[in-house]
mmCIF file of C-alpha atoms and ligand atoms in Angstrom:
data_model
loop_
_atom_site.group_PDB
_atom_site.id
_atom_site.type_symbol
_atom_site.label_atom_id
_atom_site.label_comp_id
_atom_site.label_asym_id
_atom_site.label_seq_id
_atom_site.Cartn_x
_atom_site.Cartn_y
_atom_site.Cartn_z
ATOM 1 C CA MET A 130 13.643 20.813 -3.048
ATOM 2 C CA THR A 131 14.240 18.879 -6.279
ATOM 3 C CA THR A 132 16.054 15.554 -6.325
ATOM 4 C CA ALA A 133 18.194 14.373 -9.202
ATOM 5 C CA ARG A 134 16.712 10.895 -9.250
ATOM 6 C CA SER A 135 13.614 9.053 -8.122
ATOM 7 C CA LEU A 136 13.201 8.236 -4.422
ATOM 8 C CA LYS A 137 12.438 4.566 -3.755
ATOM 9 C CA THR A 138 13.239 3.714 -0.139
ATOM 10 C CA PRO A 139 12.018 4.900 3.272
ATOM 11 C CA GLU A 140 15.553 6.060 4.027
ATOM 12 C CA GLU A 141 15.606 8.223 0.881
ATOM 13 C CA LEU A 142 12.233 9.687 1.836
ATOM 14 C CA GLU A 143 13.539 10.544 5.290
ATOM 15 C CA ALA A 144 16.715 12.097 3.871
ATOM 16 C CA ALA A 145 14.509 14.243 1.603
ATOM 17 C CA ASP A 146 12.432 15.405 4.626
ATOM 18 C CA LEU A 147 9.325 13.683 3.314
ATOM 19 C CA ILE A 148 8.832 11.547 6.410
ATOM 20 C CA GLU A 149 9.759 12.098 10.045
ATOM 21 C CA PRO A 150 12.528 9.885 11.518
ATOM 22 C CA GLU A 151 10.058 8.356 13.986
ATOM 23 C CA MET A 152 7.918 7.153 11.054
ATOM 24 C CA LEU A 153 10.734 5.108 9.503
ATOM 25 C CA GLY A 154 9.734 1.812 11.140
ATOM 26 C CA GLY A 155 6.114 2.033 9.992
ATOM 27 C CA ILE A 156 7.081 3.103 6.489
ATOM 28 C CA ARG A 157 9.593 0.257 6.208
ATOM 29 C CA ALA A 158 6.722 -2.153 6.942
ATOM 30 C CA VAL A 159 4.671 -0.538 4.153
ATOM 31 C CA ALA A 160 7.682 -0.738 1.789
ATOM 32 C CA ASP A 161 7.939 -4.483 2.443
ATOM 33 C CA ARG A 162 4.489 -4.873 0.937
ATOM 34 C CA TYR A 163 4.012 -2.094 -1.637
ATOM 35 C CA ALA A 164 6.374 -0.406 -4.084
ATOM 36 C CA ILE A 165 7.464 3.200 -3.552
ATOM 37 C CA THR A 166 8.746 5.612 -6.187
ATOM 38 C CA LEU A 167 8.538 9.390 -6.371
ATOM 39 C CA THR A 168 10.076 11.028 -9.442
ATOM 40 C CA PRO A 169 12.047 14.296 -9.093
ATOM 41 C CA THR A 170 9.071 16.113 -10.658
ATOM 42 C CA VAL A 171 6.700 14.765 -8.005
ATOM 43 C CA VAL A 172 9.137 15.583 -5.193
ATOM 44 C CA SER A 173 9.420 19.154 -6.472
ATOM 45 C CA LEU A 174 5.626 19.533 -6.306
ATOM 46 C CA ILE A 175 5.366 18.586 -2.630
ATOM 47 C CA ASP A 176 4.897 21.401 -0.122
ATOM 48 C CA ARG A 177 6.696 20.135 2.980
ATOM 49 C CA THR A 178 5.229 22.935 5.092
ATOM 50 C CA ASP A 179 1.736 21.525 4.530
ATOM 51 C CA GLN A 180 1.009 18.489 6.737
ATOM 52 C CA ASN A 181 -1.916 17.668 4.459
ATOM 53 C CA ASP A 182 -0.250 18.309 1.132
ATOM 54 C CA PRO A 183 -2.410 16.665 -1.575
ATOM 55 C CA ILE A 184 0.591 15.688 -3.695
ATOM 56 C CA ALA A 185 2.448 14.076 -0.760
ATOM 57 C CA ARG A 186 -0.738 12.243 0.199
ATOM 58 C CA GLN A 187 -0.858 10.553 -3.203
ATOM 59 C CA PHE A 188 2.753 9.365 -3.283
ATOM 60 C CA VAL A 189 4.389 9.338 0.176
ATOM 61 C CA PRO A 190 3.579 6.036 1.924
ATOM 62 C CA ASP A 191 1.439 6.084 5.043
ATOM 63 C CA PRO A 192 1.329 3.462 7.844
ATOM 64 C CA ASN A 193 -2.479 3.370 7.329
ATOM 65 C CA GLU A 194 -1.765 1.304 4.214
ATOM 66 C CA LEU A 195 -1.236 -1.701 6.464
ATOM 67 C CA LEU A 196 -4.828 -1.513 7.713
ATOM 68 C CA THR A 197 -7.070 -3.601 5.497
ATOM 69 C CA THR A 198 -10.826 -3.656 5.911
ATOM 70 C CA PRO A 199 -13.071 -6.690 5.289
ATOM 71 C CA GLU A 200 -14.560 -5.284 2.079
ATOM 72 C CA GLU A 201 -11.148 -4.645 0.452
ATOM 73 C CA ARG A 202 -9.868 -7.037 -2.201
ATOM 74 C CA ALA A 203 -6.443 -7.757 -3.747
ATOM 75 C CA ASP A 204 -8.009 -7.505 -7.236
ATOM 76 C CA PRO A 205 -10.826 -4.990 -6.668
ATOM 77 C CA ILE A 206 -11.945 -4.610 -10.279
ATOM 78 C CA GLY A 207 -11.666 -8.315 -11.115
ATOM 79 C CA ASP A 208 -8.927 -8.291 -13.760
ATOM 80 C CA GLN A 209 -8.003 -11.910 -13.098
ATOM 81 C CA ALA A 210 -11.536 -13.200 -13.609
ATOM 82 C CA HIS A 211 -11.470 -11.841 -17.169
ATOM 83 C CA SER A 212 -7.914 -12.696 -18.212
ATOM 84 C CA PRO A 213 -7.897 -15.353 -20.961
ATOM 85 C CA VAL A 214 -4.101 -15.139 -21.493
ATOM 86 C CA LYS A 215 -1.366 -13.447 -19.509
ATOM 87 C CA GLY A 216 -1.411 -9.691 -19.995
ATOM 88 C CA VAL A 217 -4.922 -9.522 -21.535
ATOM 89 C CA VAL A 218 -8.135 -8.561 -19.711
ATOM 90 C CA HIS A 219 -11.254 -9.079 -21.875
ATOM 91 C CA ARG A 220 -14.131 -7.647 -19.848
ATOM 92 C CA TYR A 221 -16.231 -5.944 -22.547
ATOM 93 C CA PRO A 222 -16.881 -7.458 -25.993
ATOM 94 C CA ASP A 223 -15.284 -4.752 -28.149
ATOM 95 C CA ARG A 224 -12.123 -3.952 -26.195
ATOM 96 C CA VAL A 225 -9.309 -5.487 -24.197
ATOM 97 C CA LEU A 226 -6.723 -4.278 -21.760
ATOM 98 C CA LEU A 227 -3.175 -5.169 -22.755
ATOM 99 C CA LYS A 228 -1.004 -5.089 -19.635
ATOM 100 C CA ALA A 229 2.440 -5.211 -21.199
ATOM 101 C CA VAL A 230 4.290 -3.873 -18.168
ATOM 102 C CA HIS A 231 3.700 -3.742 -14.416
ATOM 103 C CA ILE A 232 6.179 -1.002 -13.643
ATOM 104 C CA CYS A 233 5.141 2.623 -13.061
ATOM 105 C CA PRO A 234 7.171 5.837 -12.909
ATOM 106 C CA VAL A 235 5.526 6.518 -9.526
ATOM 107 C CA TYR A 236 3.517 4.315 -7.177
ATOM 108 C CA CYS A 237 0.220 5.880 -6.165
ATOM 109 C CA ARG A 238 -0.707 4.959 -2.610
ATOM 110 C CA PHE A 239 -4.358 4.328 -3.590
ATOM 111 C CA CYS A 240 -3.608 2.225 -6.704
ATOM 112 C CA PHE A 241 -6.320 -0.297 -7.584
ATOM 113 C CA ARG A 242 -3.653 -2.664 -8.957
ATOM 114 C CA ARG A 243 -1.254 -2.192 -6.055
ATOM 115 C CA GLU A 244 -0.926 -5.949 -5.527
ATOM 116 C CA MET A 245 0.184 -6.417 -9.154
ATOM 117 C CA VAL A 246 2.406 -3.407 -9.938
ATOM 118 C CA GLY A 247 5.962 -2.664 -8.849
ATOM 119 C CA PRO A 248 9.303 -4.460 -9.005
ATOM 120 C CA GLN A 249 7.773 -7.429 -7.118
ATOM 121 C CA GLY A 250 4.674 -7.364 -9.318
ATOM 122 C CA ASP A 251 3.740 -9.313 -12.431
ATOM 123 C CA GLY A 252 6.759 -8.004 -14.420
ATOM 124 C CA THR A 253 6.889 -7.175 -18.116
ATOM 125 C CA LEU A 254 5.497 -9.544 -20.742
ATOM 126 C CA SER A 255 8.252 -11.637 -22.334
ATOM 127 C CA PRO A 256 8.389 -11.631 -26.174
ATOM 128 C CA GLU A 257 6.606 -15.023 -26.146
ATOM 129 C CA GLU A 258 3.897 -13.786 -23.763
ATOM 130 C CA LEU A 259 3.415 -10.650 -25.847
ATOM 131 C CA ALA A 260 3.115 -12.804 -28.985
ATOM 132 C CA ALA A 261 0.451 -14.935 -27.249
ATOM 133 C CA ALA A 262 -1.448 -11.798 -26.160
ATOM 134 C CA LEU A 263 -1.352 -10.406 -29.714
ATOM 135 C CA ALA A 264 -2.463 -13.795 -31.077
ATOM 136 C CA TYR A 265 -5.515 -13.665 -28.780
ATOM 137 C CA ILE A 266 -6.383 -10.177 -30.043
ATOM 138 C CA ARG A 267 -5.913 -11.316 -33.650
ATOM 139 C CA GLU A 268 -8.223 -14.321 -33.145
ATOM 140 C CA HIS A 269 -10.990 -12.199 -31.598
ATOM 141 C CA THR A 270 -12.317 -10.119 -34.448
ATOM 142 C CA GLU A 271 -14.817 -8.349 -32.176
ATOM 143 C CA ILE A 272 -11.949 -6.434 -30.529
ATOM 144 C CA TRP A 273 -12.094 -2.879 -31.850
ATOM 145 C CA GLU A 274 -9.945 -1.149 -29.227
ATOM 146 C CA VAL A 275 -6.806 -2.155 -27.327
ATOM 147 C CA ILE A 276 -6.082 -0.280 -24.101
ATOM 148 C CA LEU A 277 -2.475 -0.383 -22.974
ATOM 149 C CA THR A 278 -2.336 -0.116 -19.235
ATOM 150 C CA GLY A 279 -0.573 -1.941 -16.470
ATOM 151 C CA GLY A 280 1.593 -0.514 -14.952
ATOM 152 C CA ASP A 281 2.256 2.518 -17.065
ATOM 153 C CA PRO A 282 2.915 1.577 -20.704
ATOM 154 C CA LEU A 283 4.738 4.825 -21.442
ATOM 155 C CA VAL A 284 7.673 3.731 -19.264
ATOM 156 C CA LEU A 285 8.499 1.177 -21.974
ATOM 157 C CA SER A 286 11.430 2.100 -24.181
ATOM 158 C CA PRO A 287 10.567 3.464 -27.635
ATOM 159 C CA ARG A 288 11.986 0.226 -29.075
ATOM 160 C CA ARG A 289 9.546 -1.937 -27.079
ATOM 161 C CA LEU A 290 6.632 0.414 -27.662
ATOM 162 C CA ALA A 291 7.312 0.326 -31.395
ATOM 163 C CA ALA A 292 7.389 -3.494 -31.330
ATOM 164 C CA ILE A 293 3.934 -3.601 -29.675
ATOM 165 C CA MET A 294 2.545 -1.038 -32.089
ATOM 166 C CA ARG A 295 3.908 -2.970 -35.089
ATOM 167 C CA GLY A 296 2.204 -6.089 -33.721
ATOM 168 C CA LEU A 297 -1.103 -4.227 -33.477
ATOM 169 C CA ALA A 298 -0.618 -2.743 -36.976
ATOM 170 C CA GLU A 299 -1.043 -6.250 -38.394
ATOM 171 C CA ILE A 300 -4.482 -6.742 -36.824
ATOM 172 C CA PRO A 301 -7.019 -5.091 -39.145
ATOM 173 C CA HIS A 302 -10.050 -5.207 -36.807
ATOM 174 C CA VAL A 303 -8.205 -3.174 -34.135
ATOM 175 C CA LYS A 304 -8.997 0.417 -35.032
ATOM 176 C CA VAL A 305 -8.070 2.286 -31.837
ATOM 177 C CA VAL A 306 -5.156 1.975 -29.412
ATOM 178 C CA ARG A 307 -5.452 3.772 -26.098
ATOM 179 C CA PHE A 308 -2.680 4.406 -23.564
ATOM 180 C CA HIS A 309 -3.397 4.965 -19.873
ATOM 181 C CA THR A 310 -0.557 6.933 -18.340
ATOM 182 C CA ARG A 311 0.730 9.243 -15.652
ATOM 183 C CA VAL A 312 4.006 9.928 -17.499
ATOM 184 C CA PRO A 313 3.228 13.420 -18.923
ATOM 185 C CA VAL A 314 2.595 14.627 -15.345
ATOM 186 C CA VAL A 315 5.207 12.755 -13.304
ATOM 187 C CA GLU A 316 8.041 12.432 -15.821
ATOM 188 C CA PRO A 317 7.226 14.858 -18.648
ATOM 189 C CA ASP A 318 10.668 14.697 -20.286
ATOM 190 C CA LEU A 319 10.001 11.076 -21.253
ATOM 191 C CA VAL A 320 7.521 12.354 -23.837
ATOM 192 C CA ASP A 321 10.003 12.967 -26.631
ATOM 193 C CA GLU A 322 10.310 12.511 -30.371
ATOM 194 C CA ALA A 323 11.383 8.870 -30.002
ATOM 195 C CA MET A 324 8.266 8.027 -27.966
ATOM 196 C CA ILE A 325 6.012 9.816 -30.424
ATOM 197 C CA ALA A 326 7.606 8.033 -33.388
ATOM 198 C CA ALA A 327 7.035 4.699 -31.610
ATOM 199 C CA LEU A 328 3.353 5.502 -30.971
ATOM 200 C CA LYS A 329 2.907 6.216 -34.675
ATOM 201 C CA GLU A 330 4.204 2.777 -35.704
ATOM 202 C CA SER A 331 0.773 1.113 -35.692
ATOM 203 C CA ARG A 332 -0.785 3.730 -37.982
ATOM 204 C CA LYS A 333 -3.968 3.240 -35.879
ATOM 205 C CA VAL A 334 -5.904 5.967 -34.140
ATOM 206 C CA VAL A 335 -4.084 6.486 -30.829
ATOM 207 C CA TYR A 336 -5.720 8.069 -27.781
ATOM 208 C CA VAL A 337 -3.855 8.929 -24.576
ATOM 209 C CA ALA A 338 -5.731 8.937 -21.256
ATOM 210 C CA LEU A 339 -3.921 11.053 -18.667
ATOM 211 C CA HIS A 340 -4.250 10.198 -14.970
ATOM 212 C CA ALA A 341 -4.012 13.297 -12.733
ATOM 213 C CA ASN A 342 -5.821 14.106 -9.501
ATOM 214 C CA HIS A 343 -4.899 17.610 -8.389
ATOM 215 C CA PRO A 344 -4.570 20.894 -10.326
ATOM 216 C CA ARG A 345 -0.981 21.350 -9.096
ATOM 217 C CA GLU A 346 -0.014 18.277 -11.138
ATOM 218 C CA MET A 347 -0.822 20.200 -14.330
ATOM 219 C CA THR A 348 2.494 22.088 -14.390
ATOM 220 C CA GLN A 349 3.797 23.919 -17.422
ATOM 221 C CA ALA A 350 6.058 20.914 -18.140
ATOM 222 C CA ALA A 351 3.060 18.564 -17.969
ATOM 223 C CA ARG A 352 1.065 20.821 -20.288
ATOM 224 C CA THR A 353 3.983 20.939 -22.740
ATOM 225 C CA ALA A 354 4.270 17.130 -22.707
ATOM 226 C CA CYS A 355 0.524 16.833 -23.414
ATOM 227 C CA ALA A 356 0.813 19.405 -26.204
ATOM 228 C CA ARG A 357 3.572 17.304 -27.798
ATOM 229 C CA LEU A 358 1.273 14.276 -27.848
ATOM 230 C CA ILE A 359 -1.782 16.181 -29.055
ATOM 231 C CA ASP A 360 0.151 18.068 -31.736
ATOM 232 C CA ALA A 361 1.473 14.711 -32.943
ATOM 233 C CA GLY A 362 -2.126 13.653 -33.608
ATOM 234 C CA PHE A 363 -3.066 11.776 -30.415
ATOM 235 C CA PRO A 364 -6.260 13.112 -28.808
ATOM 236 C CA MET A 365 -6.180 13.085 -25.007
ATOM 237 C CA VAL A 366 -8.789 12.386 -22.331
ATOM 238 C CA SER A 367 -8.439 12.490 -18.554
ATOM 239 C CA GLN A 368 -8.906 10.085 -15.662
ATOM 240 C CA THR A 369 -9.115 11.264 -12.068
ATOM 241 C CA VAL A 370 -9.655 9.270 -8.893
ATOM 242 C CA LEU A 371 -11.839 10.986 -6.312
ATOM 243 C CA LEU A 372 -9.690 10.861 -3.181
ATOM 244 C CA ARG A 373 -10.284 11.971 0.391
ATOM 245 C CA GLY A 374 -7.778 14.706 1.277
ATOM 246 C CA VAL A 375 -6.649 15.202 -2.321
ATOM 247 C CA ASN A 376 -9.544 16.427 -4.422
ATOM 248 C CA ASP A 377 -12.768 15.847 -2.421
ATOM 249 C CA ASP A 378 -13.693 19.487 -2.930
ATOM 250 C CA PRO A 379 -15.643 20.854 -5.921
ATOM 251 C CA ALA A 380 -13.357 23.905 -6.184
ATOM 252 C CA VAL A 381 -10.213 21.755 -6.405
ATOM 253 C CA LEU A 382 -11.828 19.316 -8.799
ATOM 254 C CA GLY A 383 -13.192 22.171 -10.904
ATOM 255 C CA ASP A 384 -9.723 23.733 -11.191
ATOM 256 C CA LEU A 385 -8.318 20.363 -12.265
ATOM 257 C CA MET A 386 -10.990 19.887 -14.942
ATOM 258 C CA LYS A 387 -10.388 23.422 -16.232
ATOM 259 C CA ALA A 388 -6.637 22.755 -16.344
ATOM 260 C CA PHE A 389 -7.337 19.651 -18.443
ATOM 261 C CA VAL A 390 -9.502 21.569 -20.900
ATOM 262 C CA GLU A 391 -6.951 24.420 -21.112
ATOM 263 C CA THR A 392 -4.424 21.705 -22.045
ATOM 264 C CA ARG A 393 -6.788 20.225 -24.706
ATOM 265 C CA VAL A 394 -7.324 17.115 -22.556
ATOM 266 C CA LYS A 395 -11.051 16.289 -22.508
ATOM 267 C CA PRO A 396 -12.277 15.331 -19.006
ATOM 268 C CA TYR A 397 -13.452 11.739 -19.240
ATOM 269 C CA TYR A 398 -13.723 9.704 -16.020
ATOM 270 C CA LEU A 399 -13.969 10.654 -12.367
ATOM 271 C CA HIS A 400 -13.451 7.313 -10.640
ATOM 272 C CA HIS A 401 -14.931 6.454 -7.292
ATOM 273 C CA PRO A 402 -11.976 4.973 -5.350
ATOM 274 C CA ASP A 403 -11.735 1.183 -5.606
ATOM 275 C CA LEU A 404 -11.695 -1.244 -2.686
ATOM 276 C CA ALA A 405 -7.934 -1.774 -2.904
ATOM 277 C CA PRO A 406 -6.186 -3.084 0.221
ATOM 278 C CA GLY A 407 -5.030 -0.463 2.718
ATOM 279 C CA THR A 408 -6.775 2.462 1.032
ATOM 280 C CA SER A 409 -9.716 3.154 3.362
ATOM 281 C CA HIS A 410 -8.152 6.500 4.376
ATOM 282 C CA PHE A 411 -8.661 7.666 0.765
ATOM 283 C CA ARG A 412 -12.251 6.538 0.351
ATOM 284 C CA LEU A 413 -15.446 8.522 0.672
ATOM 285 C CA ASP A 414 -19.092 7.610 0.587
ATOM 286 C CA ILE A 415 -20.811 7.426 -2.806
ATOM 287 C CA ALA A 416 -23.375 10.018 -1.626
ATOM 288 C CA GLU A 417 -20.519 12.420 -0.851
ATOM 289 C CA GLY A 418 -19.003 11.759 -4.254
ATOM 290 C CA GLN A 419 -22.359 12.398 -5.938
ATOM 291 C CA LYS A 420 -22.643 15.762 -4.189
ATOM 292 C CA ILE A 421 -19.143 16.763 -5.304
ATOM 293 C CA ALA A 422 -19.761 15.641 -8.889
ATOM 294 C CA ALA A 423 -23.141 17.431 -8.938
ATOM 295 C CA ALA A 424 -21.516 20.639 -7.663
ATOM 296 C CA LEU A 425 -19.465 20.793 -10.869
ATOM 297 C CA ARG A 426 -22.657 21.040 -12.912
ATOM 298 C CA GLY A 427 -23.507 24.630 -13.699
ATOM 299 C CA THR A 428 -20.400 25.995 -11.997
ATOM 300 C CA ILE A 429 -17.918 25.064 -14.712
ATOM 301 C CA SER A 430 -18.292 24.689 -18.461
ATOM 302 C CA GLY A 431 -19.939 21.610 -19.939
ATOM 303 C CA LEU A 432 -16.599 20.869 -21.609
ATOM 304 C CA CYS A 433 -15.124 20.372 -18.126
ATOM 305 C CA GLN A 434 -17.605 17.735 -16.896
ATOM 306 C CA PRO A 435 -16.217 14.259 -16.192
ATOM 307 C CA THR A 436 -18.439 11.188 -15.851
ATOM 308 C CA TYR A 437 -18.509 9.878 -12.272
ATOM 309 C CA VAL A 438 -18.066 6.088 -12.415
ATOM 310 C CA LEU A 439 -17.540 3.085 -10.206
ATOM 311 C CA ASP A 440 -15.872 -0.171 -11.218
ATOM 312 C CA ILE A 441 -18.198 -2.815 -9.839
ATOM 313 C CA PRO A 442 -16.147 -5.209 -7.675
ATOM 314 C CA GLY A 443 -15.658 -8.660 -9.165
ATOM 315 C CA GLY A 444 -15.054 -7.477 -12.726
ATOM 316 C CA HIS A 445 -18.619 -6.515 -13.698
ATOM 317 C CA GLY A 446 -17.464 -3.338 -15.436
ATOM 318 C CA LYS A 447 -18.128 0.339 -14.899
ATOM 319 C CA ALA A 448 -21.380 1.925 -13.764
ATOM 320 C CA VAL A 449 -22.191 5.631 -14.025
ATOM 321 C CA ILE A 450 -23.039 6.679 -10.454
ATOM 322 C CA GLY A 451 -23.680 10.427 -10.607
ATOM 323 C CA GLU A 452 -26.980 11.708 -9.237
ATOM 324 C CA SER A 453 -29.670 11.622 -11.869
ATOM 325 C CA ALA A 454 -31.305 14.950 -12.751
ATOM 326 C CA VAL A 455 -34.497 13.094 -13.714
ATOM 327 C CA ARG A 456 -37.241 11.686 -11.462
ATOM 328 C CA SER A 457 -40.498 10.137 -12.569
ATOM 329 C CA GLU A 458 -43.447 12.014 -11.020
ATOM 330 C CA GLY A 459 -47.179 11.495 -11.645
ATOM 331 C CA GLY A 460 -46.818 10.431 -15.271
ATOM 332 C CA CYS A 461 -44.371 13.272 -15.967
ATOM 333 C CA TYR A 462 -40.729 13.850 -15.171
ATOM 334 C CA SER A 463 -39.291 16.168 -12.580
ATOM 335 C CA ILE A 464 -35.968 17.596 -13.749
ATOM 336 C CA SER A 465 -33.583 19.256 -11.296
ATOM 337 C CA ASP A 466 -31.510 22.215 -12.446
ATOM 338 C CA PHE A 467 -27.968 22.894 -11.225
ATOM 339 C CA ARG A 468 -29.289 25.080 -8.354
ATOM 340 C CA GLY A 469 -31.527 22.263 -7.095
ATOM 341 C CA GLY A 470 -34.759 23.764 -8.544
ATOM 342 C CA GLN A 471 -37.341 21.245 -9.822
ATOM 343 C CA HIS A 472 -39.105 21.516 -13.205
ATOM 344 C CA ILE A 473 -41.883 19.345 -14.580
ATOM 345 C CA TYR A 474 -41.269 17.966 -18.071
ATOM 346 C CA PRO A 475 -43.945 16.098 -20.121
ATOM 347 C CA PRO A 476 -43.573 12.375 -20.877
ATOM 348 C CA LYS A 477 -42.986 13.193 -24.570
HETATM 349 S S1 SF4 B 1298 0.408 4.941 -12.192
HETATM 350 FE FE1 SF4 B 1298 -1.571 3.822 -12.295
HETATM 351 S S2 SF4 B 1298 -1.015 1.636 -12.191
HETATM 352 FE FE2 SF4 B 1298 0.779 2.826 -11.495
HETATM 353 S S3 SF4 B 1298 0.609 2.978 -9.285
HETATM 354 FE FE3 SF4 B 1298 -0.402 4.807 -10.103
HETATM 355 S S4 SF4 B 1298 -2.561 4.218 -10.326
HETATM 356 FE FE4 SF4 B 1298 -1.382 2.315 -10.088
#
């Protein structure tokens, strides 16, 4: 069933047969705390006959979201600790996040910024706040790359996107602008000529990082939207969150990575799920994640390999957490192949 507009309330989800009537009370309690939106594209991807549908699991709220565990944090990757001015996160020397908007086209139930995004979230930067954020970037000549994230920056109107890009055009040390987005998958028609013209306003190198977690998200419409961006000169990379019940299976993950490569989107990050509040039902053990990531090696092309990473809680940045193929052994190295065989390699 396809809906004409996005679903945003528990009542709309019930009317669309996405939740059972007896769940309404629990889902209303979740809705009081976290934003809900499913676009018509997302609704059309959900298989209502499958109780464990991996698309529904990502977007349909679950009463488990009200269960928080002691290790979970409102700001799991420590954005606030590294925010010198509103909208800017400066964690690494050569790049900043620019969070111009805190609205998304969909609200992922496992979102690491779930306490900040949504209509009740941190809002959109005012023109004065955006000017202050751009002034910070201009003053810090070590900033080589600006990453627009949020929220989803591609929900901004072409007029607002163009204004940001014109602001960045005037900062010579910024060479690369990267967008983190789910739009090509969840609302592919938004990727149109007006958006592309706006992204070209900075005349910088623009990369687009696509967030998708299951091969069924890579529909023909999503692939066409990506092709529009890539053909316009914006290389694309992928980001996937490893999620229990969605993609914690090497075959599913492998199909997703192949779908990215077939779409000319280079697999980039496989994120270990963050310690966001109410998301323990999505999390898996690092050792399990390592096994899944290792199972991709040798079974699918090298082009399809993502890097398995964890954002260290507290804002200490990313760490690569895949199993190492190298062990030190008696003055030599022992190297494991993709079948688990061990091979001795000399020190040099
Ligand atoms: S699109 Fe990104 S920022 Fe928005 S809810 Fe999903 S994961 Fe969070």
